[in-house]
Short mmCIF file of C-alpha atoms in Angstrom, two decimals:
data_model
loop_
_atom_site.label_atom_id
_atom_site.label_comp_id
_atom_site.label_asym_id
_atom_site.label_seq_id
_atom_site.Cartn_x
_atom_site.Cartn_y
_atom_site.Cartn_z
CA UNK A 71 0.00 0.00 0.00
CA UNK A 72 1.16 3.52 -0.82
CA UNK A 73 2.11 5.73 2.13
CA UNK A 74 -0.40 8.59 2.12
CA UNK A 75 0.08 10.35 5.45
CA UNK A 76 3.21 10.74 7.53
CA UNK A 77 3.59 12.75 10.73
CA UNK A 78 7.11 13.35 12.02
CA UNK A 79 7.83 14.80 15.49
CA UNK A 80 4.65 16.90 15.39
CA UNK A 81 4.18 19.20 18.36
CA UNK A 82 1.41 21.66 19.15
CA UNK A 83 1.83 24.13 21.98
CA UNK A 84 -0.81 26.60 23.13
CA UNK A 85 0.29 29.62 25.14
CA UNK A 86 -2.10 30.53 27.96
CA UNK A 87 -0.57 33.63 29.49
CA UNK A 88 2.75 32.45 30.94
CA UNK A 89 1.74 28.78 30.79
CA UNK A 90 2.63 26.53 27.81
CA UNK A 91 0.17 23.68 27.18
CA UNK A 92 1.56 20.86 25.05
CA UNK A 93 -1.47 19.40 23.23
CA UNK A 94 0.81 17.26 21.04
CA UNK A 95 4.25 16.24 22.24
CA UNK A 96 6.14 14.64 19.35
CA UNK A 97 3.59 12.64 17.32
CA UNK A 98 4.89 10.13 14.75
CA UNK A 99 2.79 7.79 12.57
CA UNK A 100 2.10 6.80 8.98
CA UNK A 101 -1.14 5.89 7.19
CA UNK A 102 -1.45 4.12 3.84
CA UNK A 103 -3.77 5.15 1.04
CA UNK A 104 -7.25 3.62 1.27
CA UNK A 105 -6.96 2.61 4.92
CA UNK A 106 -9.73 2.84 7.50
CA UNK A 107 -7.97 4.26 10.56
CA UNK A 108 -9.18 4.72 14.11
CA UNK A 109 -7.39 7.14 16.41
CA UNK A 110 -8.39 6.25 19.95
CA UNK A 111 -7.66 7.79 23.31
CA UNK A 112 -9.22 9.44 26.37
CA UNK A 113 -10.69 12.93 26.38
CA UNK A 114 -7.94 15.55 26.18
CA UNK A 115 -5.38 13.13 24.70
CA UNK A 116 -4.84 15.25 21.56
CA UNK A 117 -6.99 13.29 19.07
CA UNK A 118 -8.97 16.27 17.77
CA UNK A 119 -5.80 18.38 17.55
CA UNK A 120 -4.25 15.73 15.27
CA UNK A 121 -7.40 15.70 13.13
CA UNK A 122 -7.51 19.49 12.90
CA UNK A 123 -3.85 19.63 11.81
CA UNK A 124 -4.40 16.90 9.19
CA UNK A 125 -7.45 18.79 7.93
CA UNK A 126 -5.67 22.12 7.67
CA UNK A 127 -7.91 23.74 10.31
CA UNK A 128 -4.96 24.16 12.67
CA UNK A 129 -1.21 24.23 12.26
CA UNK A 130 1.54 22.43 14.13
CA UNK A 131 4.11 24.29 16.23
CA UNK A 132 6.90 21.92 15.12
CA UNK A 133 7.36 18.90 12.90
CA UNK A 134 6.35 17.72 9.42
CA UNK A 135 2.85 16.72 8.23
CA UNK A 136 3.07 14.94 4.88
CA UNK A 137 -0.13 14.31 2.93
CA UNK A 138 0.32 12.68 -0.48
CA UNK A 139 4.03 13.55 -0.35
CA UNK A 140 3.60 17.26 0.44
CA UNK A 141 4.41 18.81 3.81
CA UNK A 142 1.28 20.84 4.61
CA UNK A 143 3.03 22.24 7.70
CA UNK A 144 4.76 24.63 5.28
CA UNK A 145 1.52 25.83 3.68
CA UNK A 146 0.41 29.46 3.76
CA UNK A 147 -3.14 30.36 4.85
CA UNK A 148 -4.17 30.58 1.20
CA UNK A 149 -2.71 27.13 0.46
CA UNK A 150 -4.43 25.65 3.52
CA UNK A 151 -7.77 27.08 2.36
CA UNK A 152 -7.37 25.45 -1.05
CA UNK A 153 -6.27 22.19 0.62
CA UNK A 154 -9.35 22.13 2.89
CA UNK A 155 -11.62 22.96 -0.02
CA UNK A 156 -10.29 20.45 -2.56
CA UNK A 157 -8.74 17.56 -0.63
CA UNK A 158 -10.58 17.13 2.69
CA UNK A 159 -14.02 15.95 3.78
CA UNK A 160 -15.06 16.64 7.38
CA UNK A 161 -17.70 14.85 9.45
CA UNK A 162 -18.37 16.42 12.84
CA UNK A 163 -19.98 15.03 16.00
CA UNK A 164 -22.87 17.53 15.91
CA UNK A 165 -23.46 17.53 12.11
CA UNK A 166 -23.00 21.34 11.57
CA UNK A 167 -25.79 21.50 8.98
CA UNK A 168 -27.27 24.80 7.79
CA UNK A 169 -30.74 24.72 9.37
CA UNK A 170 -32.59 26.75 6.71
CA UNK A 171 -31.30 24.61 3.82
CA UNK A 172 -32.73 21.22 2.80
CA UNK A 173 -30.65 18.06 2.92
CA UNK A 174 -29.91 18.38 -0.79
CA UNK A 175 -29.02 22.07 -0.51
CA UNK A 176 -26.63 21.35 2.38
CA UNK A 177 -24.81 18.83 0.19
CA UNK A 178 -24.87 21.13 -2.86
CA UNK A 179 -23.27 23.87 -0.77
CA UNK A 180 -20.12 21.78 -0.41
CA UNK A 181 -20.13 20.44 -3.97
CA UNK A 182 -20.16 23.97 -5.42
CA UNK A 183 -16.81 24.99 -3.93
CA UNK A 184 -14.58 22.13 -5.07
CA UNK A 185 -12.94 21.03 -8.31
CA UNK A 186 -14.38 17.60 -9.11
CA UNK A 187 -17.58 17.11 -7.11
CA UNK A 188 -19.69 13.97 -7.27
CA UNK A 189 -23.35 14.02 -8.33
CA UNK A 190 -25.36 15.20 -5.31
CA UNK A 191 -28.40 12.98 -5.99
CA UNK A 192 -26.17 9.91 -6.37
CA UNK A 193 -24.34 10.64 -3.10
CA UNK A 194 -27.61 11.15 -1.19
CA UNK A 195 -28.89 7.86 -2.61
CA UNK A 196 -25.66 6.12 -1.58
CA UNK A 197 -26.16 7.21 2.04
CA UNK A 198 -29.81 6.08 1.99
CA UNK A 199 -31.50 9.49 1.88
CA UNK A 200 -33.07 9.59 -1.59
CA UNK A 201 -36.52 9.99 0.03
CA UNK A 202 -35.43 12.81 2.35
CA UNK A 203 -33.64 15.20 -0.01
CA UNK A 204 -36.17 18.04 0.41
CA UNK A 205 -36.41 17.80 4.20
CA UNK A 206 -34.84 20.39 6.46
CA UNK A 207 -32.48 19.27 9.27
CA UNK A 208 -35.17 19.81 11.94
CA UNK A 209 -37.34 17.28 10.08
CA UNK A 210 -34.61 14.60 10.20
CA UNK A 211 -33.50 12.23 12.95
CA UNK A 212 -29.99 12.45 14.39
CA UNK A 213 -28.85 9.52 12.24
CA UNK A 214 -30.34 11.09 9.11
CA UNK A 215 -28.66 14.42 9.86
CA UNK A 216 -25.30 12.64 10.24
CA UNK A 217 -25.92 10.91 6.88
CA UNK A 218 -26.47 14.34 5.32
CA UNK A 219 -23.18 15.48 6.89
CA UNK A 220 -21.40 12.42 5.46
CA UNK A 221 -22.98 13.02 2.04
CA UNK A 222 -21.82 16.64 2.20
CA UNK A 223 -18.27 15.48 2.88
CA UNK A 224 -18.37 12.77 0.16
CA UNK A 225 -19.83 15.08 -2.48
CA UNK A 226 -16.53 16.98 -2.49
CA UNK A 227 -14.86 13.75 -3.69
CA UNK A 228 -12.10 14.20 -1.09
CA UNK A 229 -8.85 12.27 -0.89
CA UNK A 230 -9.15 12.18 2.89
CA UNK A 231 -12.28 11.84 5.04
CA UNK A 232 -11.84 13.03 8.64
CA UNK A 233 -14.48 12.10 11.22
CA UNK A 234 -14.49 13.62 14.71
CA UNK A 235 -16.52 11.36 17.07
CA UNK A 236 -19.13 10.86 14.27
CA UNK A 237 -21.38 8.67 16.46
CA UNK A 238 -20.95 10.59 19.71
CA UNK A 239 -24.43 12.16 19.57
CA UNK A 240 -26.22 9.03 18.29
CA UNK A 241 -27.85 5.99 19.89
CA UNK A 242 -26.23 2.55 19.65
CA UNK A 243 -27.96 1.15 16.54
CA UNK A 244 -27.83 4.44 14.63
CA UNK A 245 -24.14 4.80 15.52
CA UNK A 246 -23.47 1.33 14.16
CA UNK A 247 -25.18 2.13 10.85
CA UNK A 248 -23.14 5.33 10.50
CA UNK A 249 -19.87 3.45 11.16
CA UNK A 250 -20.87 0.80 8.60
CA UNK A 251 -21.50 3.56 6.06
CA UNK A 252 -18.03 5.01 6.73
CA UNK A 253 -16.39 1.56 6.54
CA UNK A 254 -18.20 0.74 3.27
CA UNK A 255 -17.25 4.14 1.83
CA UNK A 256 -13.58 3.45 2.55
CA UNK A 257 -13.70 0.02 0.87
CA UNK A 258 -15.82 0.95 -2.15
CA UNK A 259 -14.13 4.25 -3.01
CA UNK A 260 -10.60 3.36 -1.84
CA UNK A 261 -10.80 6.52 0.25
CA UNK A 262 -8.58 7.09 3.28
CA UNK A 263 -10.90 7.47 6.28
CA UNK A 264 -9.79 8.53 9.76
CA UNK A 265 -12.20 8.27 12.68
CA UNK A 266 -11.36 9.56 16.13
CA UNK A 267 -13.14 8.03 19.12
CA UNK A 268 -12.74 7.28 22.81
CA UNK A 269 -14.48 3.89 22.30
CA UNK A 270 -11.72 1.28 22.11
CA UNK A 271 -14.30 -1.46 21.35
CA UNK A 272 -14.41 -0.16 17.76
CA UNK A 273 -10.74 -0.85 17.03
CA UNK A 274 -11.20 -4.33 15.43
CA UNK A 275 -13.00 -2.70 12.46
CA UNK A 276 -9.96 -0.60 11.49
CA UNK A 277 -7.01 -1.42 9.24
CA UNK A 278 -4.80 0.63 11.53
CA UNK A 279 -5.33 1.70 15.14
CA UNK A 280 -3.39 4.64 16.58
CA UNK A 281 -3.58 5.06 20.35
CA UNK A 282 -2.86 8.53 21.73
CA UNK A 283 -2.43 9.56 25.36
CA UNK A 284 -1.14 12.83 26.81
CA UNK A 285 -0.21 14.14 23.36
CA UNK A 286 1.91 11.12 22.44
CA UNK A 287 1.35 8.00 20.33
CA UNK A 288 1.49 5.07 22.76
CA UNK A 289 0.75 2.27 20.26
CA UNK A 290 0.12 1.65 16.56
CA UNK A 291 -1.57 -1.62 15.61
CA UNK A 292 -2.19 -3.01 12.12
CA UNK A 293 -5.19 -5.35 11.78
CA UNK A 294 -4.54 -7.96 9.08
CA UNK A 295 -8.23 -8.92 9.03
CA UNK A 296 -10.46 -6.04 10.09
CA UNK A 297 -14.01 -7.09 10.95
CA UNK A 298 -17.33 -5.54 9.94
CA UNK A 299 -18.71 -3.15 12.54
CA UNK A 300 -21.91 -5.25 12.51
CA UNK A 301 -20.06 -8.00 14.40
CA UNK A 302 -18.85 -5.68 17.16
CA UNK A 303 -20.74 -5.19 20.42
CA UNK A 304 -20.04 -2.46 22.97
#
């Protein structure tokens, strides 16, 4: 498999008055193209900071962040904006949908800003929402709203799909269906998908598991035979 992501000695320090807070303290890992990756760790471990740096929403204080062979740590603000727009799909815990736009319009909003978008109707059908395209977010369940958010991310045809606790606001069965959708998307589209979670029970479904604690990588595990999320109980 081709190496797609490589982090080398990545540090992130926030200055709070005279106090320096080290959110990341020398992170190193690699991810291959087309892998389904779970980054797991307790609250405050630095998982979201890693995701934000990979997605170009934050920058590292030190170190190199290679994505498809290019060190995005050297990017200017303008380059990061283009990178976020063209290369990255985001799925957030609380959906972040525009409330006065329909499901279809929310997805179209993302597809209109990127270079090679996918067909919006096809993407909505793929996530099981062909009957709900004209509904507003308030008319959708939590699971349906997260499917809209995933469709919005996929419509950009991103190289990298980043998911921040995508099932955190959902019930057990709905969460499972969302994780299956993400796992299937990775396999069918050969898309690199990174999911961050505090739920270590999910790790058998990943190709690669990266454990983070106190801003450091404590373990990287490669699953030779990842299982379907449908077989996992937690």
